[in-house]
GROMACS .gro file of C-alpha atoms in nm:
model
  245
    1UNK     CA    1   3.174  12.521  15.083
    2UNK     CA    2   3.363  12.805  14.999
    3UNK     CA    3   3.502  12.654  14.688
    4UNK     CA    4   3.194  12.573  14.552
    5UNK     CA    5   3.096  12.944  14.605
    6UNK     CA    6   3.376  13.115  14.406
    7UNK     CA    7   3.416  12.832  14.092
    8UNK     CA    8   3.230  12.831  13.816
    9UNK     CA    9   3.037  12.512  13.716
   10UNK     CA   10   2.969  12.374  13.364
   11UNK     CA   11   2.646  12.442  13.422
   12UNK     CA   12   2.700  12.835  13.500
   13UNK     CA   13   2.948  12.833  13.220
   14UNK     CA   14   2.684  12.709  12.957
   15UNK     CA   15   2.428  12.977  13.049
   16UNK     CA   16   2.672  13.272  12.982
   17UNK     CA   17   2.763  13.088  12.661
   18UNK     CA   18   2.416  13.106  12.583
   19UNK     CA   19   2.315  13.406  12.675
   20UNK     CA   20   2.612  13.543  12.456
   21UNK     CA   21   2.510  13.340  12.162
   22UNK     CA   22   2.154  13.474  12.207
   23UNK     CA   23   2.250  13.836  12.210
   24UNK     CA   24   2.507  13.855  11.963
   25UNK     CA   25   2.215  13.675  11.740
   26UNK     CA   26   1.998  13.968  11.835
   27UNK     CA   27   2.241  14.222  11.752
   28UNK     CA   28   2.325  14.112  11.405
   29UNK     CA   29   1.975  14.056  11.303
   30UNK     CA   30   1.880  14.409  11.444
   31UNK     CA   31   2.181  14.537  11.234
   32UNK     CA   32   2.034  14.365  10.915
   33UNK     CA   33   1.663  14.479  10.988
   34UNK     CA   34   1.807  14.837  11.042
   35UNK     CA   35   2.000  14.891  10.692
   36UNK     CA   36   2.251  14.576  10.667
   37UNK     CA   37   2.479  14.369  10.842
   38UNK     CA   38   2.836  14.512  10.840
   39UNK     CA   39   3.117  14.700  11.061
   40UNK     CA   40   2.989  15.074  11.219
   41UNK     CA   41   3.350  15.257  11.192
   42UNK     CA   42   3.594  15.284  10.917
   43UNK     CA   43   3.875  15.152  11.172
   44UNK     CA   44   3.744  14.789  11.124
   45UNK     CA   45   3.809  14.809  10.783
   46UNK     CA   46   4.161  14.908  10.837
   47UNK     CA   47   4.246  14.573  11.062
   48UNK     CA   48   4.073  14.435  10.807
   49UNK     CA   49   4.270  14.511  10.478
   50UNK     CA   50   4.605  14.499  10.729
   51UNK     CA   51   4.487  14.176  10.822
   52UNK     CA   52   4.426  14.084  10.460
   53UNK     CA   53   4.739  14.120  10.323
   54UNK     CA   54   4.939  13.970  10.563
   55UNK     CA   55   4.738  13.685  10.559
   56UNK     CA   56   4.773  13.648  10.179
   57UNK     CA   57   5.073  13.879  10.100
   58UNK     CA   58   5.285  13.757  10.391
   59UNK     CA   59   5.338  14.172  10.446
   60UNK     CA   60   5.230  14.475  10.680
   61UNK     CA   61   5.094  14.697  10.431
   62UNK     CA   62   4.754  14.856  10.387
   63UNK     CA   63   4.840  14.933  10.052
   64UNK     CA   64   5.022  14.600   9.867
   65UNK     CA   65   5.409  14.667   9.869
   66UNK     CA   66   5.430  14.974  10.076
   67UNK     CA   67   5.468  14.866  10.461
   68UNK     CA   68   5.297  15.094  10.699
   69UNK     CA   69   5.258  15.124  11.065
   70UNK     CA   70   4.876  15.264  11.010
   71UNK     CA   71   4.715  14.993  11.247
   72UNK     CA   72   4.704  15.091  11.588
   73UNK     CA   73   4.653  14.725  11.694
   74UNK     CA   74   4.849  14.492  11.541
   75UNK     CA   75   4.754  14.203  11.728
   76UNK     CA   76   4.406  14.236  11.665
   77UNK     CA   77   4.502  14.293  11.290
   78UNK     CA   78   4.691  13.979  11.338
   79UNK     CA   79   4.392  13.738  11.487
   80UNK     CA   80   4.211  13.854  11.232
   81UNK     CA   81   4.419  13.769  10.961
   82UNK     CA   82   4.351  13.375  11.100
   83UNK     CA   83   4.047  13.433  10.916
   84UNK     CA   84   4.135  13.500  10.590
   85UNK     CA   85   4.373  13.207  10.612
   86UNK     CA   86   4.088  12.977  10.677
   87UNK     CA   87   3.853  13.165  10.412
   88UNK     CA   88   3.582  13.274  10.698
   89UNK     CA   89   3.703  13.673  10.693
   90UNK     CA   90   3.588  13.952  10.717
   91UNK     CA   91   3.240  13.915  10.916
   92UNK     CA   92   3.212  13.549  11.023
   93UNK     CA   93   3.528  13.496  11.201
   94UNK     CA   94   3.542  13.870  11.328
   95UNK     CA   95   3.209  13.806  11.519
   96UNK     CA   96   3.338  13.463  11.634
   97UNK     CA   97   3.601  13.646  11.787
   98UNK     CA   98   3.411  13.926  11.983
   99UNK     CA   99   3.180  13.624  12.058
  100UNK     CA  100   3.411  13.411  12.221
  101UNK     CA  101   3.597  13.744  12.403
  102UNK     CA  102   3.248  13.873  12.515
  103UNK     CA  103   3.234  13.505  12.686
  104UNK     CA  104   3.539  13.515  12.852
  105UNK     CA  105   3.504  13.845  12.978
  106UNK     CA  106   3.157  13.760  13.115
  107UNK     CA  107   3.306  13.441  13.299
  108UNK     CA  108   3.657  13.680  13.436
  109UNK     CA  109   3.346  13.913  13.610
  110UNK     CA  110   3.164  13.660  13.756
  111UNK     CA  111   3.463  13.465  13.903
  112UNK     CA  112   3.596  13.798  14.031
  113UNK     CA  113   3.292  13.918  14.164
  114UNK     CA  114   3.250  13.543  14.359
  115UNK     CA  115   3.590  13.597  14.503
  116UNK     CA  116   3.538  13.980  14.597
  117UNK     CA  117   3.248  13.951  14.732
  118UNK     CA  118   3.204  13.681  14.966
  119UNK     CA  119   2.823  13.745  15.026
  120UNK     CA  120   2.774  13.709  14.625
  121UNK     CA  121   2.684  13.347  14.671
  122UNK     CA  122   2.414  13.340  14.360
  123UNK     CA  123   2.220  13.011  14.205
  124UNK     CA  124   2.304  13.145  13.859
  125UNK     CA  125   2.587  13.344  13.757
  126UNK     CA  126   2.419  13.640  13.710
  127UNK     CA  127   2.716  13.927  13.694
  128UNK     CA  128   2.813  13.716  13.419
  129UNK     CA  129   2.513  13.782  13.242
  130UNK     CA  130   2.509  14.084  13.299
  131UNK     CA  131   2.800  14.143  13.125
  132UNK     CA  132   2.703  13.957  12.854
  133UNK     CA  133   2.388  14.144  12.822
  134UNK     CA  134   2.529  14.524  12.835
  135UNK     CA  135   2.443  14.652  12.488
  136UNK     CA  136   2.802  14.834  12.512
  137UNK     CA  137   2.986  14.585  12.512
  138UNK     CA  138   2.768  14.363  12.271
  139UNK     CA  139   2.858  14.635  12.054
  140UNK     CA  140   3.217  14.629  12.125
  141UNK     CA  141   3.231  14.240  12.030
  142UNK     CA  142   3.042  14.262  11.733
  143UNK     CA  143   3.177  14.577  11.574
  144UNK     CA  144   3.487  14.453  11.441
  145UNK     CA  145   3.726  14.650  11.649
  146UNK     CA  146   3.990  14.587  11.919
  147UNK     CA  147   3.805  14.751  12.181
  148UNK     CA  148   3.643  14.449  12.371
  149UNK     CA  149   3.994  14.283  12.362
  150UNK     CA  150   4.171  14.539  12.528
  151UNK     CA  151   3.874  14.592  12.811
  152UNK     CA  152   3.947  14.209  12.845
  153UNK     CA  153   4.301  14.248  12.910
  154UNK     CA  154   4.287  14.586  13.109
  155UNK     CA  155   3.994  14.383  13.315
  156UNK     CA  156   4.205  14.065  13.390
  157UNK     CA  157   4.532  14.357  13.528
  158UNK     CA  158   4.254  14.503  13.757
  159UNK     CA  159   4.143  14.159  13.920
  160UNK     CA  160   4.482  14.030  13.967
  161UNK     CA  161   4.562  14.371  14.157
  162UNK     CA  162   4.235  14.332  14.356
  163UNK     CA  163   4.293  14.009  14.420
  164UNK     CA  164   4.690  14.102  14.521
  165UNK     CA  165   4.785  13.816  14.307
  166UNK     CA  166   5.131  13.843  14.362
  167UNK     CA  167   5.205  13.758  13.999
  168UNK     CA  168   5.456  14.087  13.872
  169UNK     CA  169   5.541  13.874  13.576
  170UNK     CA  170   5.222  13.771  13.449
  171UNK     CA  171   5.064  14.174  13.497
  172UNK     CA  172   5.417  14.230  13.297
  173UNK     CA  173   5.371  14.030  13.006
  174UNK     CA  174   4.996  14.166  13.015
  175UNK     CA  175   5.059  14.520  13.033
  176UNK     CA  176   5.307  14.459  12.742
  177UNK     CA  177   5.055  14.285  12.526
  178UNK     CA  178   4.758  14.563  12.605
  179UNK     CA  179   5.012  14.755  12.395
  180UNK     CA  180   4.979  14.543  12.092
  181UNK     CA  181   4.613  14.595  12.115
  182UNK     CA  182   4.594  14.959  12.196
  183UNK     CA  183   4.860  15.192  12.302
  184UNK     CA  184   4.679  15.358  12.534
  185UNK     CA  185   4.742  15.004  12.726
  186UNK     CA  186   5.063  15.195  12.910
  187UNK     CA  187   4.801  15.335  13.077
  188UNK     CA  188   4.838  15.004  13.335
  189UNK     CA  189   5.142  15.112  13.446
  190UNK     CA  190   4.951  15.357  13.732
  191UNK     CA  191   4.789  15.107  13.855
  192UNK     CA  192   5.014  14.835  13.895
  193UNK     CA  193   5.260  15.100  13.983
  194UNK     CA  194   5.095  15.178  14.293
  195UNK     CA  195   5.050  14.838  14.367
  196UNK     CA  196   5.407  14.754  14.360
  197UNK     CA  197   5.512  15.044  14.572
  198UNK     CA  198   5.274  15.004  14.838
  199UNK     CA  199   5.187  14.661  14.832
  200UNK     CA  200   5.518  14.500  14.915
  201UNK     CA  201   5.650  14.547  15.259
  202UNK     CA  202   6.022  14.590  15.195
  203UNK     CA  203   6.266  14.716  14.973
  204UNK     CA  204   6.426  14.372  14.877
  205UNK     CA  205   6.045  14.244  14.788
  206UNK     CA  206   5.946  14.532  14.621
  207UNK     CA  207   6.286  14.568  14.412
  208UNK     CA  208   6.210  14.200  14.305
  209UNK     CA  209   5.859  14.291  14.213
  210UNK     CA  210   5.992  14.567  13.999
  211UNK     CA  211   6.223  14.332  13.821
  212UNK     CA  212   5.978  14.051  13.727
  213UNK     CA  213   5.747  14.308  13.603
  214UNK     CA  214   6.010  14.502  13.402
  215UNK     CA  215   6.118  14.177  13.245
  216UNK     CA  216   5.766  14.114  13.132
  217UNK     CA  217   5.678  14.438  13.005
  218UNK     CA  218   6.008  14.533  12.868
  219UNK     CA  219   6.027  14.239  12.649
  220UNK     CA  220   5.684  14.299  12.485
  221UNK     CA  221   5.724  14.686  12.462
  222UNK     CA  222   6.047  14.661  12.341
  223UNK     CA  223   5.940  14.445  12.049
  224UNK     CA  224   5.656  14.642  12.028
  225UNK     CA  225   5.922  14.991  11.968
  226UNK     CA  226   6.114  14.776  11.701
  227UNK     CA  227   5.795  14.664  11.548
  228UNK     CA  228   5.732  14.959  11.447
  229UNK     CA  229   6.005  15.151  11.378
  230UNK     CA  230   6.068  14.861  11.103
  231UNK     CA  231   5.780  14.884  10.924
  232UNK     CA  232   5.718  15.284  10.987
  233UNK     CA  233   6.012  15.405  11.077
  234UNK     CA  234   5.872  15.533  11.385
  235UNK     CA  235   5.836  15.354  11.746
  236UNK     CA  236   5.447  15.440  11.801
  237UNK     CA  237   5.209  15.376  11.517
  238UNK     CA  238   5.191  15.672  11.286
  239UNK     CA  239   4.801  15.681  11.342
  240UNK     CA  240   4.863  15.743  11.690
  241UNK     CA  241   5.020  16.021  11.599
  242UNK     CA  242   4.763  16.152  11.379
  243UNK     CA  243   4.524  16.110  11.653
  244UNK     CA  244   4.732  16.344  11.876
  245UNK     CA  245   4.746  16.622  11.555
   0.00000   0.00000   0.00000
């Protein structure tokens, strides 16, 4: 049946699992036979030491007692501060995390792909493991950084668009919270602009699509604005802004 074409099983489920366990296990012992495991960019460090002292200074600081907006993804910074709290930070719980993200990403590909495609009808899920597989994004997961996390959320915005889910609320909130990752996440609003404009039929619909998406991204931006002008006294990280410089 059709149903049993586009869900995923256990069974498929269990084989990207494994497959992502098996290659993240190959990464990190290639990384210790090549000079030593550890993070390839500075960056991770700085999630790291923001993610340190909030964790055990209750503060957004990279240097103790002076609150900074250097971390261009505080929610990253954040979800990594869990591991500090539970004394498996910085590499264990870092890779757990690009693990587990690297998984779900895998399993959002190979349910879009098996309701995209409607001749992708395979015994295993093998876009799935594909995914899991491409050294990219192995890298992404393992490296310490926010990267994979945002290509997860930008990736889950592009299938609900594809698949005209007509949830404006939902691709809201997510837009909003691809901020918190990256900034470059207001980058989504092109897409689901066009979506909204030429999707909907008639004025009334598409002014209500507007609205539910405006209340989902405003209230995250917005936060977002006030985040940072607390801590940094500017709206927009200031690393951002070194980045443009």
């Amino acid at each position: 049946s059709s149903k049993s074409n586009t869900e995923l099983s256990q069974r498929d489920l269990l084989i990207i699992a494994l497959v992502v366990l098996a290659i993240a296990v190959v990464y990190l012992l290639a990384s210790q036979l090549t000079y030593r495991i550890g993070f390839p960019l500075d960056d991770s460090w700085i999630h790291q030491t923001y993610a340190r002292n909030l964790a055990l200074n209750g503060e957004w600081a990279f240097r103790p007692g002076v609150p900074s907006a250097g971390s261009t993804a505080p929610l990253w910074s954040a979800l990594l501060a869990v591991g500090f709290l539970i004394g498996l930070s910085p590499y264990i719980w870092s890779f757990l995390l690009g693990a587990v993200i690297l998984f779900v990403l895998a399993v959002l590909c190979e349910w879009a792909a098996r309701n995209l495609l409607k001749v992708y009808c395979p015994r295993l899920p093998w876009i799935g493991v594909f995914i899991a597989l491409e050294w990219h994004l192995v890298w992404a997961a393992m490296s310490g950084m926010e990267t994979l996390l945002h290509g997860l959320i930008v990736t889950t915005v592009l299938v609900l668009l594809m698949t005209r889910s007509p949830r404006y609320l939902a691709l809201g909130l997510l837009a909003g919270l691809s901020v918190w990752v990256r900034p470059d996440g207001l980058t989504l609003l092109g897409p689901i602009g066009m979506v909204l404009l030429f999707n909907e039929g008639d004025l009334r619909s598409r002014g209500l699509a507007i609205l539910r998406f405006s209340i989902g991204f405003g209230a995250l931006f917005l936060f977002y604005l006030l985040f940072n002008l607390a801590v940094g006294g500017t709206p927009i990280p200031n690393t951002f802004y070194a980045k443009q410089a």
